[in-house]
Short mmCIF file of C-alpha atoms in Angstrom, two decimals:
data_model
loop_
_atom_site.label_atom_id
_atom_site.label_comp_id
_atom_site.label_asym_id
_atom_site.label_seq_id
_atom_site.Cartn_x
_atom_site.Cartn_y
_atom_site.Cartn_z
CA MET S 291 15.34 75.11 139.55
CA THR S 292 18.78 75.59 137.74
CA ARG S 293 18.84 77.38 134.50
CA ARG S 294 19.70 75.54 131.33
CA VAL S 295 23.30 76.26 129.34
CA VAL S 296 23.78 75.76 125.96
CA VAL S 297 27.12 76.28 123.58
CA THR S 298 26.67 79.15 121.06
CA GLY S 299 30.34 79.82 120.00
CA ALA S 300 33.26 77.51 119.42
CA ALA S 301 36.96 77.99 118.39
CA VAL S 302 40.57 76.20 118.39
CA VAL S 303 43.92 77.04 117.56
CA THR S 304 45.54 73.77 116.91
CA ALA S 305 48.17 71.87 114.87
CA LEU S 306 45.45 71.29 112.46
CA GLY S 307 44.56 74.66 111.80
CA CYS S 308 42.73 77.68 113.59
CA GLU S 309 39.62 77.82 111.22
CA SER S 310 36.52 75.82 112.38
CA ASN S 311 35.21 74.24 109.21
CA GLU S 312 38.84 73.43 108.24
CA PHE S 313 39.77 72.05 111.58
CA TRP S 314 36.51 69.86 111.68
CA ASP S 315 37.13 68.75 108.00
CA SER S 316 40.68 67.20 108.92
CA ILE S 317 39.54 65.66 112.24
CA CYS S 318 36.93 64.02 110.35
CA ALA S 319 39.34 62.93 107.64
CA GLY S 320 41.65 61.36 110.05
CA LYS S 321 44.42 63.73 109.62
CA SER S 322 47.38 63.95 112.06
CA GLY S 323 48.53 67.30 113.18
CA VAL S 324 51.69 65.69 114.80
CA GLY S 325 55.08 66.54 113.08
CA PRO S 326 58.70 67.34 113.36
CA ILE S 327 59.33 70.39 115.64
CA GLN S 328 60.14 73.83 113.98
CA ARG S 329 60.46 76.50 116.48
CA PHE S 330 63.74 75.46 118.33
CA ASP S 331 66.38 72.66 117.48
CA PRO S 332 65.68 69.60 119.07
CA ARG S 333 68.34 67.64 117.76
CA ASP S 334 69.70 67.10 121.58
CA TYR S 335 66.44 66.09 122.63
CA LYS S 336 65.28 62.35 123.28
CA VAL S 337 62.11 63.57 121.12
CA TYR S 338 62.26 65.32 118.17
CA PHE S 339 58.57 65.91 117.27
CA GLY S 340 55.20 67.52 118.53
CA GLY S 341 51.72 68.87 117.85
CA GLU S 342 52.93 72.55 117.10
CA VAL S 343 50.94 75.32 115.75
CA SER S 344 53.52 76.04 112.94
CA ASP S 345 53.93 79.67 111.50
CA PHE S 346 51.37 81.39 114.00
CA ASP S 347 51.43 85.29 114.39
CA VAL S 348 48.82 86.65 116.41
CA THR S 349 48.96 90.00 114.67
CA ASN S 350 47.53 87.57 111.48
CA HIS S 351 44.32 86.41 113.12
CA ILE S 352 43.55 89.31 115.51
CA LYS S 353 43.45 93.32 115.36
CA MET S 354 46.76 93.96 117.88
CA ALA S 355 49.95 95.76 117.36
CA PRO S 356 53.24 94.00 117.40
CA LYS S 357 54.36 95.66 120.44
CA ASP S 358 51.25 94.84 122.23
CA ALA S 359 51.69 91.08 120.96
CA LYS S 360 55.21 91.15 122.68
CA ARG S 361 53.66 91.63 126.22
CA ILE S 362 51.89 88.31 126.32
CA ASP S 363 52.84 84.96 126.15
CA ARG S 364 52.29 82.15 123.50
CA PHE S 365 49.56 80.71 125.59
CA CYS S 366 47.80 83.88 125.91
CA GLN S 367 48.09 84.63 122.36
CA PHE S 368 46.43 81.48 121.45
CA VAL S 369 43.53 82.08 123.92
CA LEU S 370 42.94 85.69 122.62
CA VAL S 371 42.71 84.24 119.28
CA ALA S 372 40.34 81.23 119.88
CA SER S 373 38.03 83.68 121.98
CA ASP S 374 37.94 85.84 119.04
CA LYS S 375 36.89 83.39 116.65
CA ALA S 376 34.43 81.59 119.45
CA VAL S 377 33.01 85.06 119.87
CA ALA S 378 32.40 85.84 116.22
CA SER S 379 30.88 82.62 115.53
CA SER S 380 28.20 83.04 118.46
CA GLY S 381 27.41 86.78 116.95
CA ILE S 382 27.34 88.05 120.32
CA ASP S 383 28.60 91.64 120.95
CA LEU S 384 30.22 91.57 124.20
CA GLU S 385 31.75 94.89 124.17
CA ASN S 386 28.09 96.65 124.28
CA GLY S 387 26.41 94.22 126.28
CA PRO S 388 25.66 94.22 130.42
CA SER S 389 29.39 93.50 131.07
CA GLU S 390 28.42 92.67 134.43
CA ARG S 391 26.39 89.80 133.46
CA TYR S 392 29.29 88.46 131.12
CA GLY S 393 32.40 86.20 132.70
CA VAL S 394 35.29 84.48 131.71
CA MET S 395 37.09 81.13 132.89
CA ILE S 396 40.08 79.63 131.57
CA GLY S 397 42.38 77.01 132.33
CA SER S 398 45.69 76.15 131.69
CA GLY S 399 48.11 73.52 133.28
CA ILE S 400 51.55 75.72 133.35
CA GLY S 401 50.89 79.16 132.08
CA GLY S 402 53.48 81.31 130.67
CA LEU S 403 56.42 78.43 130.58
CA SER S 404 58.08 80.32 127.36
CA GLU S 405 58.70 83.37 129.22
CA ILE S 406 59.61 81.60 132.31
CA GLU S 407 62.52 79.84 130.26
CA GLU S 408 63.68 83.00 128.35
CA GLN S 409 63.86 85.17 131.59
CA HIS S 410 65.38 82.73 133.53
CA CYS S 411 68.24 82.38 131.02
CA LYS S 412 68.53 86.38 131.17
CA LEU S 413 68.67 86.63 134.73
CA PHE S 414 71.76 84.17 135.21
CA ASP S 415 73.49 85.49 131.86
CA ARG S 416 72.90 89.38 132.24
CA GLY S 417 72.09 90.01 135.75
CA PRO S 418 68.54 90.80 137.47
CA SER S 419 68.41 94.25 136.01
CA ARG S 420 67.76 92.60 132.79
CA ILE S 421 64.54 90.61 133.57
CA SER S 422 61.52 92.02 131.68
CA PRO S 423 58.82 94.05 133.45
CA PHE S 424 56.36 91.94 131.94
CA LEU S 425 57.80 88.55 133.31
CA ILE S 426 54.91 88.02 135.85
CA PRO S 427 51.91 89.35 133.89
CA LYS S 428 53.05 87.25 130.86
CA MET S 429 53.87 83.93 133.07
CA MET S 430 51.01 83.77 135.43
CA VAL S 431 48.28 81.08 134.87
CA ASN S 432 45.22 83.75 134.95
CA ALA S 433 46.81 85.98 132.15
CA ALA S 434 44.64 83.70 130.00
CA SER S 435 41.25 84.93 131.57
CA GLY S 436 42.77 88.55 132.65
CA ASN S 437 43.68 89.42 129.04
CA VAL S 438 40.14 88.21 127.74
CA SER S 439 38.54 90.16 130.19
CA VAL S 440 40.31 93.45 129.09
CA ARG S 441 39.86 92.70 125.70
CA TYR S 442 36.05 92.93 125.72
CA GLY S 443 35.70 94.50 129.08
CA LEU S 444 33.91 92.05 130.75
CA LYS S 445 33.34 92.60 134.51
CA GLY S 446 31.34 89.44 135.57
CA PRO S 447 32.96 86.56 137.41
CA ASN S 448 36.50 86.16 136.15
CA SER S 449 38.78 83.21 137.14
CA ALA S 450 41.48 80.65 136.38
CA ILE S 451 41.79 77.18 136.96
CA ALA S 452 44.99 75.06 137.10
CA THR S 453 44.37 71.15 137.44
CA ALA S 454 46.90 70.01 134.90
CA CYS S 455 45.43 68.23 131.94
CA ALA S 456 41.93 68.60 133.45
CA SER S 457 42.08 72.19 133.44
CA ALA S 458 39.92 73.22 130.74
CA THR S 459 37.18 70.85 131.31
CA ASN S 460 37.20 72.01 134.98
CA ALA S 461 36.93 75.46 133.74
CA ILE S 462 33.97 74.74 131.09
CA GLY S 463 32.08 73.09 134.14
CA ASP S 464 32.80 75.79 136.87
CA ALA S 465 31.60 78.50 134.09
CA PHE S 466 28.42 76.03 133.54
CA ARG S 467 27.84 76.16 137.28
CA TRP S 468 28.00 80.49 137.17
CA ILE S 469 25.14 80.10 134.44
CA GLN S 470 23.31 77.65 135.92
CA TYR S 471 23.04 79.29 139.43
CA ASP S 472 22.68 82.82 137.84
CA MET S 473 26.15 84.44 138.50
CA CYS S 474 25.80 85.51 134.82
CA ASP S 475 24.43 84.94 131.63
CA VAL S 476 27.59 84.39 129.17
CA VAL S 477 30.83 82.95 129.85
CA VAL S 478 33.53 82.69 127.71
CA ALA S 479 35.32 79.68 128.64
CA GLY S 480 38.13 76.99 127.70
CA GLY S 481 41.81 76.35 127.85
CA SER S 482 45.07 77.56 126.46
CA GLU S 483 48.61 76.03 126.75
CA ALA S 484 52.00 76.70 125.08
CA ALA S 485 54.24 74.08 126.80
CA LEU S 486 56.02 72.90 123.60
CA THR S 487 58.97 74.72 124.77
CA PRO S 488 62.65 73.42 125.24
CA MET S 489 62.18 73.02 129.28
CA GLY S 490 58.67 71.43 128.65
CA LEU S 491 59.87 68.88 126.32
CA ALA S 492 62.93 67.80 128.18
CA GLY S 493 60.76 67.42 131.15
CA PHE S 494 58.11 65.42 129.93
CA ALA S 495 60.92 63.30 128.18
CA ARG S 496 62.97 62.92 131.35
CA MET S 497 59.68 61.80 132.89
CA GLY S 498 58.95 58.76 130.17
CA ALA S 499 55.73 60.34 129.36
CA LEU S 500 56.28 60.83 125.95
CA SER S 501 56.30 58.61 122.76
CA THR S 502 59.90 58.41 121.15
CA ARG S 503 58.34 57.37 117.96
CA ASN S 504 60.58 59.83 116.26
CA ASP S 505 60.71 57.89 113.00
CA ALA S 506 56.85 58.23 112.14
CA PRO S 507 55.78 61.29 114.14
CA ASP S 508 52.13 61.25 112.77
CA LYS S 509 51.68 57.66 113.91
CA ALA S 510 53.16 58.27 117.43
CA SER S 511 49.89 59.04 119.35
CA ARG S 512 47.90 55.79 119.17
CA PRO S 513 45.64 55.42 122.11
CA PHE S 514 44.15 52.15 122.85
CA ASP S 515 46.65 50.40 120.56
CA GLN S 516 49.14 48.08 122.10
CA ASP S 517 52.05 49.41 120.24
CA ARG S 518 51.66 52.69 122.00
CA ASP S 519 54.50 54.30 123.98
CA GLY S 520 53.52 57.31 125.45
CA PHE S 521 51.91 60.70 124.41
CA VAL S 522 52.66 63.58 122.21
CA LEU S 523 53.56 66.80 123.52
CA SER S 524 51.19 69.68 121.78
CA GLU S 525 49.88 73.00 121.84
CA GLY S 526 46.87 75.27 121.44
CA ALA S 527 43.50 76.40 122.69
CA GLY S 528 40.04 75.42 122.84
CA MET S 529 37.43 78.18 123.51
CA VAL S 530 33.48 78.29 123.80
CA ILE S 531 30.66 80.79 124.58
CA LEU S 532 28.61 79.14 127.33
CA GLU S 533 25.46 81.04 127.32
CA GLU S 534 21.85 80.75 129.42
CA TYR S 535 19.48 79.21 127.32
CA GLU S 536 16.54 81.87 126.83
CA HIS S 537 19.30 84.68 126.61
CA ALA S 538 20.50 82.97 123.67
CA LYS S 539 16.79 82.04 122.19
CA LYS S 540 16.18 85.99 122.89
CA ARG S 541 18.93 87.18 120.13
CA GLY S 542 18.44 84.39 117.83
CA ALA S 543 22.08 82.77 118.66
CA PRO S 544 23.42 79.67 116.91
CA ILE S 545 22.97 76.49 119.21
CA LEU S 546 25.72 73.97 118.80
CA CYS S 547 24.52 71.85 121.65
CA GLU S 548 23.37 72.08 125.20
CA LEU S 549 25.75 71.45 128.26
CA LEU S 550 23.71 68.99 130.35
CA GLY S 551 26.05 67.67 133.18
CA TYR S 552 29.41 68.49 135.36
CA GLY S 553 31.44 65.81 137.64
CA MET S 554 34.61 66.04 139.06
CA SER S 555 36.60 63.84 141.62
CA ALA S 556 40.37 63.12 142.77
CA ASP S 557 42.27 59.99 142.47
CA ALA S 558 43.58 60.30 145.81
CA SER S 559 46.59 57.61 145.02
CA HIS S 560 49.68 58.95 142.97
CA MET S 561 51.18 62.22 141.57
CA THR S 562 51.21 61.08 137.94
CA ALA S 563 49.88 57.73 137.56
CA PRO S 564 46.22 57.16 137.43
CA HIS S 565 44.30 55.05 139.67
CA PRO S 566 45.09 51.48 138.23
CA GLU S 567 41.48 50.33 138.30
CA GLY S 568 40.29 53.87 136.95
CA GLN S 569 38.09 54.59 140.23
CA GLY S 570 38.26 58.21 140.49
CA ALA S 571 37.80 58.55 136.79
CA ALA S 572 34.72 56.32 137.09
CA MET S 573 33.36 58.39 140.13
CA ALA S 574 33.47 61.75 137.71
CA MET S 575 31.92 60.03 134.95
CA THR S 576 29.08 59.02 137.35
CA SER S 577 28.72 62.11 138.93
CA ALA S 578 28.43 63.80 135.36
CA VAL S 579 25.99 61.70 134.01
CA ARG S 580 23.67 61.91 137.46
CA ASP S 581 24.22 65.70 137.21
CA ALA S 582 22.91 65.73 133.90
CA LYS S 583 19.98 63.45 135.15
CA LEU S 584 20.22 60.69 132.63
CA ASP S 585 20.70 57.10 132.95
CA VAL S 586 24.20 55.58 131.61
CA SER S 587 22.17 53.85 129.04
CA GLN S 588 21.09 57.18 127.14
CA ILE S 589 25.24 58.21 126.75
CA ASP S 590 25.80 57.56 122.88
CA TYR S 591 29.51 58.50 122.59
CA ILE S 592 32.40 59.36 124.96
CA ASN S 593 35.36 61.46 123.66
CA ALA S 594 38.17 60.04 125.93
CA HIS S 595 40.98 61.35 127.55
CA GLY S 596 43.04 58.63 125.45
CA THR S 597 46.60 59.90 126.02
CA SER S 598 48.31 56.94 124.25
CA THR S 599 50.16 55.82 127.62
CA PRO S 600 50.38 52.20 128.66
CA LEU S 601 48.67 52.81 131.83
CA GLY S 602 46.15 55.60 131.49
CA ASP S 603 44.39 54.00 128.24
CA ILE S 604 44.03 50.74 130.45
CA SER S 605 42.73 52.40 133.34
CA GLU S 606 40.37 54.75 131.50
CA THR S 607 38.85 51.74 129.93
CA MET S 608 38.16 49.72 133.01
CA ALA S 609 36.52 53.01 134.59
CA ILE S 610 34.28 53.04 131.65
CA GLN S 611 33.41 49.31 131.76
CA SER S 612 32.59 49.71 135.64
CA VAL S 613 30.13 52.55 135.21
CA PHE S 614 28.54 51.54 132.33
CA GLY S 615 28.30 47.98 132.71
CA GLU S 616 26.63 46.10 129.64
CA HIS S 617 26.18 49.43 127.85
CA ALA S 618 29.72 49.86 127.64
CA SER S 619 29.57 47.64 124.55
CA LYS S 620 27.15 49.64 122.83
CA LEU S 621 29.31 52.99 123.66
CA MET S 622 31.26 54.81 120.50
CA VAL S 623 34.51 55.71 122.25
CA SER S 624 37.30 57.94 120.54
CA SER S 625 40.31 60.04 121.39
CA THR S 626 41.03 63.27 119.54
CA LYS S 627 44.39 63.26 120.87
CA SER S 628 45.42 60.32 118.33
CA GLN S 629 45.10 63.40 116.09
CA LEU S 630 46.15 66.33 117.45
CA GLY S 631 48.65 64.71 120.68
CA HIS S 632 48.29 65.79 123.80
CA LEU S 633 47.67 69.56 124.67
CA LEU S 634 47.73 69.42 128.27
CA GLY S 635 45.26 71.86 130.41
CA ALA S 636 44.13 73.29 126.69
CA SER S 637 43.11 69.42 125.70
CA GLY S 638 39.50 69.51 127.48
CA GLY S 639 38.86 72.88 125.83
CA VAL S 640 39.73 71.86 122.29
CA GLU S 641 38.09 68.18 122.60
CA PHE S 642 34.87 70.00 124.03
CA VAL S 643 34.70 71.88 120.67
CA VAL S 644 35.01 68.57 118.93
CA CYS S 645 32.37 67.33 120.93
CA ALA S 646 30.14 70.41 120.33
CA LEU S 647 30.66 70.09 116.42
CA ALA S 648 30.25 66.34 116.43
CA LEU S 649 26.85 66.79 117.91
CA ASP S 650 25.94 69.52 115.61
CA ARG S 651 27.15 67.53 112.45
CA GLN S 652 25.85 64.05 113.65
CA THR S 653 29.42 62.65 113.13
CA ILE S 654 31.61 60.55 115.58
CA PRO S 655 35.37 61.54 115.01
CA PRO S 656 37.96 58.59 114.73
CA THR S 657 40.69 57.00 116.77
CA ILE S 658 43.32 56.98 114.23
CA ASN S 659 46.71 54.84 114.50
CA LEU S 660 44.60 52.22 116.12
CA ASP S 661 46.23 49.30 113.95
CA ASN S 662 46.58 46.73 116.64
CA PRO S 663 43.98 47.23 119.37
CA ASP S 664 45.22 46.26 122.93
CA PRO S 665 43.18 43.49 124.35
CA LYS S 666 43.03 45.25 127.51
CA CYS S 667 41.14 48.00 125.91
CA ASN S 668 38.29 46.18 123.97
CA LEU S 669 35.39 48.84 123.33
CA ASP S 670 34.41 50.46 120.16
CA PHE S 671 37.05 53.03 119.60
CA VAL S 672 35.90 54.13 115.98
CA PRO S 673 38.92 53.10 114.46
CA HIS S 674 40.65 54.92 111.59
CA GLU S 675 37.15 56.55 110.23
CA ALA S 676 34.58 58.89 111.33
CA ARG S 677 31.09 57.61 111.45
CA ASP S 678 28.00 59.43 110.30
CA VAL S 679 25.12 58.33 112.58
CA LYS S 680 21.96 59.74 114.41
CA PHE S 681 23.22 60.27 118.36
CA ASN S 682 21.77 62.42 121.38
CA THR S 683 24.37 62.66 124.04
CA VAL S 684 28.40 62.93 124.58
CA LEU S 685 30.50 62.55 127.51
CA LYS S 686 33.84 64.24 127.54
CA ASN S 687 36.51 63.02 129.85
CA SER S 688 39.53 64.52 130.96
CA PHE S 689 41.98 63.28 133.64
CA GLY S 690 45.08 65.12 134.99
CA PHE S 691 48.22 64.62 136.93
CA GLY S 692 47.69 65.38 140.62
CA GLY S 693 44.88 62.88 140.60
CA HIS S 694 42.33 65.57 138.98
CA ASN S 695 39.21 64.14 137.25
CA ALA S 696 36.67 66.39 135.42
CA CYS S 697 33.96 65.05 133.08
CA LEU S 698 31.12 66.82 131.29
CA VAL S 699 27.91 65.79 129.64
CA LEU S 700 26.57 67.47 126.12
CA GLY S 701 23.26 67.00 124.84
CA LYS S 702 22.10 67.48 121.11
CA ALA S 703 20.33 71.18 120.71
CA ALA S 704 16.67 70.66 121.15
#
């Protein structure tokens, strides 16, 4: 018998804001957080825009001395802010609890990319003696989980995951297992990414992965639309508090939803392209629904990976159709990336928060910019406007370079 796991806190740092209510209202209003890049001059680049967290100063959100803020990379600053807000929303007192029963699990696709870029330039311009002693602790992927653990004094399981754009979903899924199997009672889990940097933008642009719709950034991310031309590079963090059900009930915690199932798989076919028929994605979805002990006909809504790439959206649609059969036509499916762009390793964390809020508020978020649906993507993608409906279950999809697939099933709080 495994233990039940619920979500008792959730928070984000995104281009659509860092406060949950503000963020949710913007999502439901169909707003876009994508715009011109401000943090560096992108005029020499093929792409000029992204989902930037504008005017972000970590010390405006959490208690931290400026000298300490300089010792952590932007992706860690994001995760500390999102974690603090998630902890506050859950009402849990982590610092005075049984620290050995509290864990941390955070995913990131790349880690401290801006620090790598800055120190690389310094190495060749000024020599090795000018390299920062904080280079390594700022750049490593596990810096996010390490910093959260140190901030709250959490001594339970602590780990980090790097499975590209599936990182945060894998992190939340693995944290779910820790609680299910009694390794701990509470986990601060999610993902963070800050790869909207000169090298990050240039690298993804050179791959041909990004939309080049420079004249209309807010229209650039258009999942399942036949005029889509790639994804929009974004940044931010999404964090949740996962908690064992009886532990949450005992302290009277707010319960947003229950986490019911987790599945993962590999495409084993290509490093950057999805399996053309979505076989790996289908296996992960099937595994997650089975783990939740549900029939596919009991899934109401899918928060898609939906990146707005020509191949990925078709592959995901085919995977959904293969898993759900006739029920696919009854599903509501939407892509949060249409509004935020693609936060890479953090995307699953932010989108998991959207799923939890959707279940709690009983509102399906929309897919914006779906003006000319691709005939090969023929599902109900909830175009343009949010939908207030009664529903009980959500499937969250995340697929990453390297062929990593991760899916989670969430259920309405009972």
